[in-house]
Amino acid sequence: MSVERTLAIIKPDAVAAGAAGKILTRVEQAGFKILALKMIRMSFDDAAGFYAVHSARPFFKSLCTFMTQGPCIPMVLEGGNAIARWRDLMGATDPAKAAAGTIRKDFAASIEANAVHGSDATTTAAFEIAYFFSARELQ
Ligand code: ATP
Ligand code: MG
């Protein structure tokens, strides 16, 4: 089991709903090390750059607007198989399809406002971590 880093975000819907603390408790209970964490309000361009891989999708503009609607909490999680383990803990993109006990099942309202983000591979994790955090913030 290799030690990995992944970029997680508590999205604006979950922050607005007052679920950030409960989600952080799940992060800690799952044994992840929180290497870095901050609260930010993204601009449309911040969100568009972050989700550039989805720029051709029909939901892209709506997704970027959603991500700017209030503050969100990006964080870097470290642990064995962190990328897959965090995605397992999040559950399916669509909360209606998410397994019982997952964060999206318990806190997400829709396929767009789905409470949390997680990197999907080592290359995307490296890009996404550097998008929000400098090397100095990761010590
Ligand atoms: P994330 O990248 O945020 O961790 P994911 O990897 O489960 O989520 P992606 O396919 O990468 O899902 O989609 C990125 C985000 O775009 C989703 O988390 C969701 O907020 C939004 N999204 C995905 N599909 C749809 C859709 N069909 N309609 C509206 N929004 C969507
Ligand atoms: Mg994704």
Short mmCIF file of N, CA, C and O and ligand atoms in Angstrom, two decimals:
data_model
loop_
_atom_site.label_atom_id
_atom_site.label_comp_id
_atom_site.label_asym_id
_atom_site.label_seq_id
_atom_site.Cartn_x
_atom_site.Cartn_y
_atom_site.Cartn_z
N MET A 1 0.86 -1.20 0.00
CA MET A 1 0.00 0.00 0.00
C MET A 1 0.89 1.24 0.00
O MET A 1 1.64 1.47 0.93
N SER A 2 0.80 2.03 -1.09
CA SER A 2 1.69 3.19 -1.17
C SER A 2 1.06 4.42 -0.51
O SER A 2 -0.15 4.61 -0.59
N VAL A 3 1.92 5.20 0.14
CA VAL A 3 1.44 6.44 0.76
C VAL A 3 1.22 7.46 -0.35
O VAL A 3 2.11 7.72 -1.16
N GLU A 4 0.02 8.00 -0.41
CA GLU A 4 -0.35 8.97 -1.44
C GLU A 4 -0.87 10.25 -0.79
O GLU A 4 -1.30 10.25 0.36
N ARG A 5 -0.91 11.30 -1.62
CA ARG A 5 -1.59 12.54 -1.24
C ARG A 5 -2.74 12.77 -2.22
O ARG A 5 -2.59 12.49 -3.42
N THR A 6 -3.84 13.28 -1.70
CA THR A 6 -4.97 13.61 -2.56
C THR A 6 -5.51 14.97 -2.17
O THR A 6 -5.33 15.42 -1.03
N LEU A 7 -6.15 15.62 -3.14
CA LEU A 7 -6.76 16.93 -2.88
C LEU A 7 -8.25 16.70 -2.66
O LEU A 7 -8.94 16.17 -3.54
N ALA A 8 -8.69 17.06 -1.48
CA ALA A 8 -10.12 16.98 -1.15
C ALA A 8 -10.65 18.40 -1.02
O ALA A 8 -9.91 19.32 -0.67
N ILE A 9 -11.92 18.58 -1.35
CA ILE A 9 -12.58 19.87 -1.10
C ILE A 9 -13.92 19.61 -0.42
O ILE A 9 -14.69 18.76 -0.89
N ILE A 10 -14.17 20.33 0.67
CA ILE A 10 -15.54 20.40 1.19
C ILE A 10 -16.19 21.54 0.40
O ILE A 10 -15.78 22.70 0.49
N LYS A 11 -17.15 21.19 -0.46
CA LYS A 11 -17.70 22.14 -1.43
C LYS A 11 -18.63 23.15 -0.77
O LYS A 11 -19.08 22.95 0.38
N PRO A 12 -18.95 24.24 -1.48
CA PRO A 12 -19.74 25.32 -0.87
C PRO A 12 -21.09 24.88 -0.29
O PRO A 12 -21.53 25.45 0.71
N ASP A 13 -21.73 23.89 -0.89
CA ASP A 13 -23.03 23.45 -0.35
C ASP A 13 -22.87 22.87 1.05
O ASP A 13 -23.66 23.15 1.96
N ALA A 14 -21.83 22.08 1.25
CA ALA A 14 -21.62 21.44 2.56
C ALA A 14 -21.17 22.44 3.61
O ALA A 14 -21.56 22.36 4.77
N VAL A 15 -20.33 23.41 3.19
CA VAL A 15 -19.93 24.47 4.13
C VAL A 15 -21.16 25.27 4.55
O VAL A 15 -21.39 25.50 5.75
N ALA A 16 -22.00 25.65 3.57
CA ALA A 16 -23.20 26.45 3.88
C ALA A 16 -24.17 25.69 4.77
O ALA A 16 -24.87 26.29 5.59
N ALA A 17 -24.21 24.38 4.62
CA ALA A 17 -25.14 23.56 5.40
C ALA A 17 -24.62 23.29 6.82
O ALA A 17 -25.32 22.65 7.61
N GLY A 18 -23.42 23.76 7.11
CA GLY A 18 -22.85 23.51 8.44
C GLY A 18 -22.38 22.09 8.63
O GLY A 18 -22.35 21.59 9.76
N ALA A 19 -22.00 21.44 7.53
CA ALA A 19 -21.57 20.04 7.60
C ALA A 19 -20.05 19.88 7.59
O ALA A 19 -19.55 18.75 7.64
N ALA A 20 -19.30 20.99 7.55
CA ALA A 20 -17.84 20.88 7.42
C ALA A 20 -17.24 20.11 8.60
O ALA A 20 -16.36 19.26 8.41
N GLY A 21 -17.68 20.41 9.80
CA GLY A 21 -17.13 19.73 10.97
C GLY A 21 -17.39 18.23 10.94
O GLY A 21 -16.51 17.42 11.26
N LYS A 22 -18.61 17.87 10.56
CA LYS A 22 -18.95 16.43 10.50
C LYS A 22 -18.11 15.72 9.43
O LYS A 22 -17.68 14.57 9.62
N ILE A 23 -17.88 16.40 8.30
CA ILE A 23 -17.08 15.78 7.24
C ILE A 23 -15.62 15.66 7.69
O ILE A 23 -14.98 14.62 7.48
N LEU A 24 -15.11 16.68 8.37
CA LEU A 24 -13.73 16.59 8.89
C LEU A 24 -13.59 15.47 9.91
O LEU A 24 -12.56 14.79 9.97
N THR A 25 -14.62 15.25 10.71
CA THR A 25 -14.58 14.14 11.67
C THR A 25 -14.45 12.81 10.93
O THR A 25 -13.68 11.93 11.33
N ARG A 26 -15.17 12.67 9.80
CA ARG A 26 -15.05 11.42 9.02
C ARG A 26 -13.65 11.27 8.44
O ARG A 26 -13.12 10.15 8.37
N VAL A 27 -13.07 12.39 7.99
CA VAL A 27 -11.70 12.35 7.47
C VAL A 27 -10.76 11.83 8.55
O VAL A 27 -9.94 10.93 8.31
N GLU A 28 -10.90 12.36 9.75
CA GLU A 28 -10.01 11.96 10.85
C GLU A 28 -10.27 10.52 11.28
O GLU A 28 -9.34 9.75 11.54
N GLN A 29 -11.56 10.16 11.36
CA GLN A 29 -11.89 8.80 11.80
C GLN A 29 -11.39 7.76 10.80
O GLN A 29 -11.09 6.63 11.18
N ALA A 30 -11.30 8.15 9.52
CA ALA A 30 -10.80 7.23 8.50
C ALA A 30 -9.28 7.12 8.53
O ALA A 30 -8.70 6.32 7.79
N GLY A 31 -8.63 7.94 9.35
CA GLY A 31 -7.19 7.80 9.53
C GLY A 31 -6.32 8.61 8.60
O GLY A 31 -5.11 8.43 8.56
N PHE A 32 -6.94 9.52 7.82
CA PHE A 32 -6.12 10.37 6.96
C PHE A 32 -5.35 11.38 7.79
O PHE A 32 -5.85 11.89 8.79
N LYS A 33 -4.14 11.70 7.34
CA LYS A 33 -3.41 12.83 7.91
C LYS A 33 -3.77 14.07 7.10
O LYS A 33 -3.66 14.06 5.86
N ILE A 34 -4.25 15.12 7.78
CA ILE A 34 -4.55 16.38 7.09
C ILE A 34 -3.26 17.19 7.04
O ILE A 34 -2.80 17.71 8.04
N LEU A 35 -2.66 17.25 5.83
CA LEU A 35 -1.37 17.93 5.67
C LEU A 35 -1.54 19.43 5.56
O LEU A 35 -0.64 20.19 5.93
N ALA A 36 -2.66 19.87 4.99
CA ALA A 36 -2.91 21.30 4.79
C ALA A 36 -4.41 21.50 4.62
O ALA A 36 -5.11 20.59 4.16
N LEU A 37 -4.87 22.69 4.99
CA LEU A 37 -6.31 22.97 4.91
C LEU A 37 -6.50 24.49 4.93
O LEU A 37 -5.80 25.19 5.65
N LYS A 38 -7.42 24.99 4.12
CA LYS A 38 -7.74 26.42 4.15
C LYS A 38 -9.18 26.64 3.70
O LYS A 38 -9.77 25.76 3.06
N MET A 39 -9.74 27.78 4.06
CA MET A 39 -11.07 28.15 3.53
C MET A 39 -10.86 29.29 2.54
O MET A 39 -10.20 30.28 2.85
N ILE A 40 -11.44 29.12 1.35
CA ILE A 40 -11.31 30.14 0.30
C ILE A 40 -12.66 30.33 -0.38
O ILE A 40 -13.54 29.47 -0.29
N ARG A 41 -12.80 31.46 -1.07
CA ARG A 41 -13.95 31.65 -1.96
C ARG A 41 -13.41 31.72 -3.37
O ARG A 41 -12.66 32.64 -3.72
N MET A 42 -13.75 30.75 -4.19
CA MET A 42 -13.22 30.71 -5.55
C MET A 42 -13.91 31.72 -6.44
O MET A 42 -15.11 31.94 -6.31
N SER A 43 -13.15 32.29 -7.37
CA SER A 43 -13.75 33.07 -8.45
C SER A 43 -14.20 32.09 -9.54
O SER A 43 -13.82 30.91 -9.52
N PHE A 44 -14.98 32.58 -10.50
CA PHE A 44 -15.39 31.72 -11.62
C PHE A 44 -14.16 31.18 -12.34
O PHE A 44 -14.09 29.98 -12.67
N ASP A 45 -13.17 32.03 -12.55
CA ASP A 45 -11.96 31.59 -13.25
C ASP A 45 -11.17 30.57 -12.44
O ASP A 45 -10.57 29.65 -13.00
N ASP A 46 -11.16 30.73 -11.10
CA ASP A 46 -10.51 29.71 -10.25
C ASP A 46 -11.16 28.35 -10.49
O ASP A 46 -10.48 27.33 -10.65
N ALA A 47 -12.50 28.34 -10.48
CA ALA A 47 -13.22 27.07 -10.64
C ALA A 47 -13.02 26.52 -12.06
O ALA A 47 -12.85 25.31 -12.24
N ALA A 48 -13.05 27.41 -13.04
CA ALA A 48 -12.88 26.97 -14.44
C ALA A 48 -11.50 26.35 -14.65
O ALA A 48 -11.36 25.35 -15.37
N GLY A 49 -10.48 26.91 -14.02
CA GLY A 49 -9.13 26.34 -14.13
C GLY A 49 -9.03 25.00 -13.44
O GLY A 49 -8.41 24.05 -13.94
N PHE A 50 -9.67 24.92 -12.29
CA PHE A 50 -9.63 23.68 -11.53
C PHE A 50 -10.34 22.55 -12.28
O PHE A 50 -9.87 21.41 -12.32
N TYR A 51 -11.50 22.87 -12.87
CA TYR A 51 -12.31 21.86 -13.56
C TYR A 51 -12.12 21.93 -15.08
O TYR A 51 -13.01 21.53 -15.83
N ALA A 52 -10.96 22.41 -15.54
CA ALA A 52 -10.71 22.56 -16.98
C ALA A 52 -10.96 21.27 -17.76
O ALA A 52 -11.41 21.30 -18.90
N VAL A 53 -10.68 20.13 -17.12
CA VAL A 53 -10.87 18.84 -17.79
C VAL A 53 -12.34 18.64 -18.18
O VAL A 53 -12.65 17.87 -19.10
N HIS A 54 -13.26 19.35 -17.53
CA HIS A 54 -14.70 19.21 -17.81
C HIS A 54 -15.24 20.35 -18.69
O HIS A 54 -16.45 20.50 -18.82
N SER A 55 -14.33 21.14 -19.29
CA SER A 55 -14.79 22.38 -19.96
C SER A 55 -15.74 22.13 -21.13
O SER A 55 -16.51 23.02 -21.49
N ALA A 56 -15.71 20.94 -21.72
CA ALA A 56 -16.61 20.66 -22.84
C ALA A 56 -17.95 20.07 -22.39
O ALA A 56 -18.85 19.88 -23.22
N ARG A 57 -18.09 19.81 -21.10
CA ARG A 57 -19.32 19.17 -20.61
C ARG A 57 -20.46 20.18 -20.53
O ARG A 57 -20.24 21.36 -20.24
N PRO A 58 -21.69 19.73 -20.73
CA PRO A 58 -22.83 20.67 -20.69
C PRO A 58 -23.03 21.33 -19.33
O PRO A 58 -23.56 22.43 -19.25
N PHE A 59 -22.57 20.67 -18.27
CA PHE A 59 -22.78 21.22 -16.92
C PHE A 59 -21.63 22.11 -16.46
O PHE A 59 -21.63 22.58 -15.32
N PHE A 60 -20.64 22.38 -17.34
CA PHE A 60 -19.43 23.08 -16.90
C PHE A 60 -19.70 24.46 -16.29
O PHE A 60 -19.23 24.77 -15.19
N LYS A 61 -20.47 25.31 -16.99
CA LYS A 61 -20.72 26.66 -16.49
C LYS A 61 -21.47 26.63 -15.17
O LYS A 61 -21.16 27.37 -14.23
N SER A 62 -22.47 25.77 -15.11
CA SER A 62 -23.26 25.65 -13.88
C SER A 62 -22.38 25.15 -12.73
O SER A 62 -22.47 25.65 -11.60
N LEU A 63 -21.51 24.18 -13.01
CA LEU A 63 -20.60 23.65 -11.99
C LEU A 63 -19.68 24.75 -11.47
O LEU A 63 -19.50 24.90 -10.26
N CYS A 64 -19.12 25.56 -12.37
CA CYS A 64 -18.21 26.63 -11.95
C CYS A 64 -18.96 27.67 -11.13
O CYS A 64 -18.43 28.18 -10.12
N THR A 65 -20.18 28.00 -11.51
CA THR A 65 -20.99 28.95 -10.74
C THR A 65 -21.28 28.40 -9.35
O THR A 65 -21.16 29.11 -8.34
N PHE A 66 -21.65 27.13 -9.30
CA PHE A 66 -21.90 26.48 -8.00
C PHE A 66 -20.67 26.56 -7.09
O PHE A 66 -20.79 26.87 -5.90
N MET A 67 -19.50 26.33 -7.65
CA MET A 67 -18.28 26.30 -6.83
C MET A 67 -17.90 27.69 -6.30
O MET A 67 -17.08 27.79 -5.38
N THR A 68 -18.52 28.75 -6.90
CA THR A 68 -18.23 30.11 -6.43
C THR A 68 -19.30 30.64 -5.49
O THR A 68 -19.22 31.78 -5.04
N GLN A 69 -20.32 29.85 -5.19
CA GLN A 69 -21.49 30.41 -4.47
C GLN A 69 -21.20 30.73 -3.00
O GLN A 69 -21.97 31.44 -2.36
N GLY A 70 -20.11 30.23 -2.48
CA GLY A 70 -19.74 30.51 -1.10
C GLY A 70 -18.38 29.91 -0.84
O GLY A 70 -17.77 29.32 -1.75
N PRO A 71 -17.88 30.05 0.38
CA PRO A 71 -16.56 29.50 0.67
C PRO A 71 -16.53 27.98 0.59
O PRO A 71 -17.53 27.31 0.85
N CYS A 72 -15.37 27.47 0.24
CA CYS A 72 -15.14 26.02 0.25
C CYS A 72 -13.84 25.76 1.01
O CYS A 72 -13.10 26.68 1.33
N ILE A 73 -13.60 24.49 1.30
CA ILE A 73 -12.43 24.13 2.13
C ILE A 73 -11.60 23.08 1.41
O ILE A 73 -11.87 21.88 1.50
N PRO A 74 -10.59 23.53 0.63
CA PRO A 74 -9.65 22.56 0.05
C PRO A 74 -8.69 22.05 1.13
O PRO A 74 -8.33 22.80 2.05
N MET A 75 -8.31 20.80 1.00
CA MET A 75 -7.33 20.24 1.95
C MET A 75 -6.55 19.13 1.27
O MET A 75 -7.01 18.54 0.30
N VAL A 76 -5.37 18.88 1.81
CA VAL A 76 -4.52 17.81 1.30
C VAL A 76 -4.52 16.68 2.32
O VAL A 76 -4.20 16.90 3.50
N LEU A 77 -4.93 15.50 1.87
CA LEU A 77 -4.98 14.33 2.74
C LEU A 77 -3.87 13.37 2.35
O LEU A 77 -3.61 13.15 1.16
N GLU A 78 -3.24 12.77 3.35
CA GLU A 78 -2.16 11.81 3.09
C GLU A 78 -2.46 10.51 3.81
O GLU A 78 -3.00 10.51 4.92
N GLY A 79 -2.10 9.41 3.15
CA GLY A 79 -2.27 8.10 3.76
C GLY A 79 -2.10 7.00 2.73
O GLY A 79 -1.92 7.27 1.54
N GLY A 80 -2.13 5.76 3.20
CA GLY A 80 -2.03 4.63 2.28
C GLY A 80 -3.21 4.60 1.33
O GLY A 80 -4.36 4.70 1.76
N ASN A 81 -2.92 4.52 0.03
CA ASN A 81 -3.97 4.51 -1.00
C ASN A 81 -4.98 5.65 -0.81
O ASN A 81 -6.20 5.46 -0.99
N ALA A 82 -4.48 6.83 -0.45
CA ALA A 82 -5.37 7.94 -0.09
C ALA A 82 -6.33 8.32 -1.21
O ALA A 82 -7.49 8.68 -0.94
N ILE A 83 -5.89 8.23 -2.47
CA ILE A 83 -6.75 8.68 -3.58
C ILE A 83 -8.01 7.81 -3.66
O ILE A 83 -9.14 8.32 -3.64
N ALA A 84 -7.83 6.50 -3.72
CA ALA A 84 -8.98 5.60 -3.82
C ALA A 84 -9.78 5.57 -2.52
O ALA A 84 -11.01 5.51 -2.54
N ARG A 85 -9.08 5.60 -1.39
CA ARG A 85 -9.79 5.53 -0.09
C ARG A 85 -10.68 6.74 0.12
O ARG A 85 -11.79 6.62 0.63
N TRP A 86 -10.20 7.94 -0.27
CA TRP A 86 -11.03 9.13 -0.11
C TRP A 86 -12.23 9.07 -1.06
O TRP A 86 -13.35 9.41 -0.70
N ARG A 87 -12.00 8.58 -2.29
CA ARG A 87 -13.14 8.47 -3.22
C ARG A 87 -14.16 7.45 -2.71
O ARG A 87 -15.37 7.65 -2.88
N ASP A 88 -13.69 6.38 -2.09
CA ASP A 88 -14.63 5.41 -1.50
C ASP A 88 -15.46 6.06 -0.39
O ASP A 88 -16.65 5.83 -0.27
N LEU A 89 -14.77 6.86 0.42
CA LEU A 89 -15.47 7.53 1.54
C LEU A 89 -16.47 8.56 1.01
O LEU A 89 -17.55 8.75 1.60
N MET A 90 -16.15 9.23 -0.11
CA MET A 90 -17.07 10.21 -0.70
C MET A 90 -18.33 9.55 -1.23
O MET A 90 -19.42 10.09 -1.09
N GLY A 91 -18.18 8.42 -1.91
CA GLY A 91 -19.32 7.78 -2.57
C GLY A 91 -19.49 8.27 -3.99
O GLY A 91 -18.76 9.13 -4.47
N ALA A 92 -20.49 7.74 -4.69
CA ALA A 92 -20.71 8.05 -6.10
C ALA A 92 -21.01 9.52 -6.31
O ALA A 92 -21.57 10.20 -5.44
N THR A 93 -20.66 10.03 -7.52
CA THR A 93 -20.89 11.43 -7.87
C THR A 93 -22.33 11.85 -7.62
O THR A 93 -22.61 12.92 -7.09
N ASP A 94 -23.27 10.98 -8.05
CA ASP A 94 -24.71 11.23 -7.85
C ASP A 94 -25.12 10.65 -6.49
O ASP A 94 -25.06 9.43 -6.31
N PRO A 95 -25.52 11.50 -5.55
CA PRO A 95 -25.86 10.97 -4.22
C PRO A 95 -26.96 9.93 -4.24
O PRO A 95 -27.00 9.07 -3.35
N ALA A 96 -27.80 9.98 -5.26
CA ALA A 96 -28.87 8.98 -5.36
C ALA A 96 -28.28 7.59 -5.59
O ALA A 96 -28.93 6.57 -5.31
N LYS A 97 -27.06 7.54 -6.12
CA LYS A 97 -26.40 6.26 -6.40
C LYS A 97 -25.31 5.94 -5.37
O LYS A 97 -24.63 4.91 -5.48
N ALA A 98 -25.11 6.82 -4.40
CA ALA A 98 -24.02 6.64 -3.43
C ALA A 98 -24.41 5.59 -2.39
O ALA A 98 -25.57 5.50 -1.97
N ALA A 99 -23.42 4.81 -1.97
CA ALA A 99 -23.66 3.74 -0.99
C ALA A 99 -23.95 4.32 0.39
O ALA A 99 -23.52 5.43 0.73
N ALA A 100 -24.68 3.56 1.17
CA ALA A 100 -24.98 3.95 2.55
C ALA A 100 -23.69 4.19 3.32
O ALA A 100 -22.70 3.47 3.14
N GLY A 101 -23.69 5.22 4.14
CA GLY A 101 -22.52 5.51 4.97
C GLY A 101 -21.49 6.40 4.31
O GLY A 101 -20.53 6.81 4.95
N THR A 102 -21.66 6.69 3.00
CA THR A 102 -20.71 7.58 2.34
C THR A 102 -21.08 9.05 2.59
O THR A 102 -22.22 9.36 2.95
N ILE A 103 -20.12 9.91 2.39
CA ILE A 103 -20.34 11.35 2.66
C ILE A 103 -21.41 11.90 1.72
O ILE A 103 -22.29 12.65 2.15
N ARG A 104 -21.34 11.54 0.44
CA ARG A 104 -22.33 12.08 -0.50
C ARG A 104 -23.73 11.55 -0.19
O ARG A 104 -24.72 12.26 -0.34
N LYS A 105 -23.83 10.30 0.23
CA LYS A 105 -25.15 9.77 0.60
C LYS A 105 -25.74 10.58 1.75
O LYS A 105 -26.92 10.90 1.76
N ASP A 106 -24.88 10.95 2.69
CA ASP A 106 -25.37 11.59 3.92
C ASP A 106 -25.48 13.11 3.82
O ASP A 106 -26.27 13.71 4.54
N PHE A 107 -24.68 13.75 2.93
CA PHE A 107 -24.65 15.21 2.94
C PHE A 107 -24.94 15.87 1.59
O PHE A 107 -25.12 17.09 1.55
N ALA A 108 -24.94 15.13 0.48
CA ALA A 108 -25.10 15.77 -0.83
C ALA A 108 -26.57 15.88 -1.22
O ALA A 108 -27.38 15.01 -0.90
N ALA A 109 -26.88 16.99 -1.92
CA ALA A 109 -28.26 17.24 -2.33
C ALA A 109 -28.54 16.82 -3.77
O ALA A 109 -29.66 16.47 -4.12
N SER A 110 -27.52 16.86 -4.64
CA SER A 110 -27.73 16.59 -6.06
C SER A 110 -26.42 16.16 -6.70
O SER A 110 -25.36 16.25 -6.06
N ILE A 111 -26.49 15.78 -7.97
CA ILE A 111 -25.27 15.36 -8.67
C ILE A 111 -24.30 16.53 -8.80
O ILE A 111 -23.09 16.33 -8.90
N GLU A 112 -24.80 17.77 -8.80
CA GLU A 112 -23.90 18.94 -8.87
C GLU A 112 -23.47 19.37 -7.46
O GLU A 112 -22.26 19.48 -7.19
N ALA A 113 -24.43 19.60 -6.60
CA ALA A 113 -24.12 20.04 -5.23
C ALA A 113 -23.88 18.80 -4.39
O ALA A 113 -24.74 18.35 -3.63
N ASN A 114 -22.68 18.22 -4.57
CA ASN A 114 -22.45 16.89 -3.99
C ASN A 114 -21.39 16.88 -2.89
O ASN A 114 -20.71 15.88 -2.68
N ALA A 115 -21.30 17.98 -2.18
CA ALA A 115 -20.64 18.07 -0.86
C ALA A 115 -19.11 18.02 -0.84
O ALA A 115 -18.48 18.74 -0.07
N VAL A 116 -18.52 17.15 -1.64
CA VAL A 116 -17.07 16.97 -1.57
C VAL A 116 -16.46 16.66 -2.93
O VAL A 116 -17.15 16.20 -3.85
N HIS A 117 -15.19 16.94 -3.03
CA HIS A 117 -14.38 16.60 -4.21
C HIS A 117 -13.22 15.71 -3.78
O HIS A 117 -12.73 15.83 -2.66
N GLY A 118 -12.77 14.86 -4.71
CA GLY A 118 -11.55 14.11 -4.49
C GLY A 118 -10.82 13.87 -5.80
O GLY A 118 -11.45 13.57 -6.82
N SER A 119 -9.50 13.99 -5.78
CA SER A 119 -8.71 13.70 -6.97
C SER A 119 -8.96 12.27 -7.43
O SER A 119 -9.27 11.39 -6.62
N ASP A 120 -8.78 12.03 -8.75
CA ASP A 120 -9.10 10.69 -9.25
C ASP A 120 -7.87 9.89 -9.70
O ASP A 120 -8.02 8.74 -10.12
N ALA A 121 -6.67 10.47 -9.60
CA ALA A 121 -5.45 9.75 -10.00
C ALA A 121 -4.24 10.51 -9.47
O ALA A 121 -4.37 11.67 -9.07
N THR A 122 -3.07 9.89 -9.49
CA THR A 122 -1.88 10.56 -8.94
C THR A 122 -1.54 11.83 -9.73
O THR A 122 -1.14 12.84 -9.14
N THR A 123 -1.70 11.78 -11.05
CA THR A 123 -1.36 12.96 -11.84
C THR A 123 -2.32 14.11 -11.55
O THR A 123 -1.89 15.26 -11.40
N THR A 124 -3.62 13.82 -11.47
CA THR A 124 -4.58 14.89 -11.17
C THR A 124 -4.39 15.37 -9.74
O THR A 124 -4.54 16.56 -9.46
N ALA A 125 -4.04 14.48 -8.82
CA ALA A 125 -3.80 14.91 -7.43
C ALA A 125 -2.64 15.91 -7.38
O ALA A 125 -2.74 16.93 -6.70
N ALA A 126 -1.58 15.64 -8.11
CA ALA A 126 -0.43 16.56 -8.11
C ALA A 126 -0.82 17.92 -8.65
O ALA A 126 -0.48 18.97 -8.08
N PHE A 127 -1.57 17.94 -9.76
CA PHE A 127 -2.04 19.21 -10.33
C PHE A 127 -2.95 19.93 -9.35
O PHE A 127 -2.81 21.14 -9.11
N GLU A 128 -3.89 19.22 -8.75
CA GLU A 128 -4.90 19.85 -7.90
C GLU A 128 -4.30 20.34 -6.58
O GLU A 128 -4.71 21.39 -6.07
N ILE A 129 -3.35 19.60 -6.02
CA ILE A 129 -2.69 20.05 -4.78
C ILE A 129 -1.94 21.35 -5.05
O ILE A 129 -2.07 22.33 -4.32
N ALA A 130 -1.20 21.38 -6.15
CA ALA A 130 -0.42 22.58 -6.49
C ALA A 130 -1.33 23.75 -6.87
O ALA A 130 -0.92 24.91 -6.79
N TYR A 131 -2.56 23.45 -7.28
CA TYR A 131 -3.50 24.52 -7.66
C TYR A 131 -3.87 25.36 -6.44
O TYR A 131 -4.11 26.56 -6.56
N PHE A 132 -3.91 24.74 -5.27
CA PHE A 132 -4.36 25.44 -4.05
C PHE A 132 -3.27 25.67 -3.02
O PHE A 132 -3.42 26.55 -2.17
N PHE A 133 -2.20 24.87 -3.03
CA PHE A 133 -1.23 24.94 -1.93
C PHE A 133 0.19 25.06 -2.46
O PHE A 133 0.58 24.36 -3.41
N SER A 134 0.96 25.93 -1.82
CA SER A 134 2.39 26.04 -2.12
C SER A 134 3.14 24.97 -1.34
O SER A 134 2.62 24.42 -0.35
N ALA A 135 4.39 24.72 -1.72
CA ALA A 135 5.21 23.73 -1.02
C ALA A 135 5.34 24.10 0.46
O ALA A 135 5.33 23.25 1.33
N ARG A 136 5.42 25.41 0.74
CA ARG A 136 5.57 25.90 2.12
C ARG A 136 4.36 25.53 2.99
O ARG A 136 4.48 25.37 4.19
N GLU A 137 3.20 25.42 2.37
CA GLU A 137 1.98 25.10 3.14
C GLU A 137 1.82 23.61 3.39
O GLU A 137 0.90 23.20 4.09
N LEU A 138 2.69 22.81 2.82
CA LEU A 138 2.53 21.35 2.89
C LEU A 138 3.48 20.69 3.86
O LEU A 138 3.57 19.48 3.90
N GLN A 139 4.19 21.46 4.66
CA GLN A 139 5.16 20.85 5.56
C GLN A 139 4.49 20.31 6.82
O GLN A 139 3.46 20.77 7.19
P1 ATP B 1 -15.20 15.49 -8.17
O1 ATP B 1 -14.28 15.65 -9.36
O2 ATP B 1 -15.85 16.81 -7.76
O3 ATP B 1 -14.55 14.78 -7.02
P2 ATP B 1 -16.38 13.20 -9.40
O4 ATP B 1 -14.98 12.84 -9.75
O5 ATP B 1 -17.20 12.20 -8.63
O6 ATP B 1 -16.40 14.55 -8.56
P3 ATP B 1 -16.68 14.27 -12.06
O7 ATP B 1 -17.19 13.45 -13.17
O8 ATP B 1 -15.22 14.57 -11.99
O9 ATP B 1 -17.19 13.61 -10.68
O10 ATP B 1 -17.48 15.63 -12.07
C1 ATP B 1 -16.98 16.77 -11.39
C2 ATP B 1 -18.13 17.47 -10.71
O11 ATP B 1 -19.01 17.99 -11.69
C3 ATP B 1 -19.02 16.56 -9.84
O12 ATP B 1 -18.52 16.34 -8.56
C4 ATP B 1 -20.30 17.37 -9.80
O13 ATP B 1 -20.20 18.46 -8.86
C5 ATP B 1 -20.36 17.94 -11.22
N1 ATP B 1 -21.13 17.06 -12.11
C6 ATP B 1 -20.75 15.85 -12.59
N2 ATP B 1 -21.68 15.34 -13.41
C7 ATP B 1 -22.70 16.25 -13.42
C8 ATP B 1 -23.96 16.33 -14.08
N3 ATP B 1 -24.38 15.34 -14.89
N4 ATP B 1 -24.72 17.42 -13.86
C9 ATP B 1 -24.31 18.43 -13.07
N5 ATP B 1 -23.11 18.44 -12.42
C10 ATP B 1 -22.33 17.37 -12.60
MG MG B 2 -13.67 14.20 -10.70
#
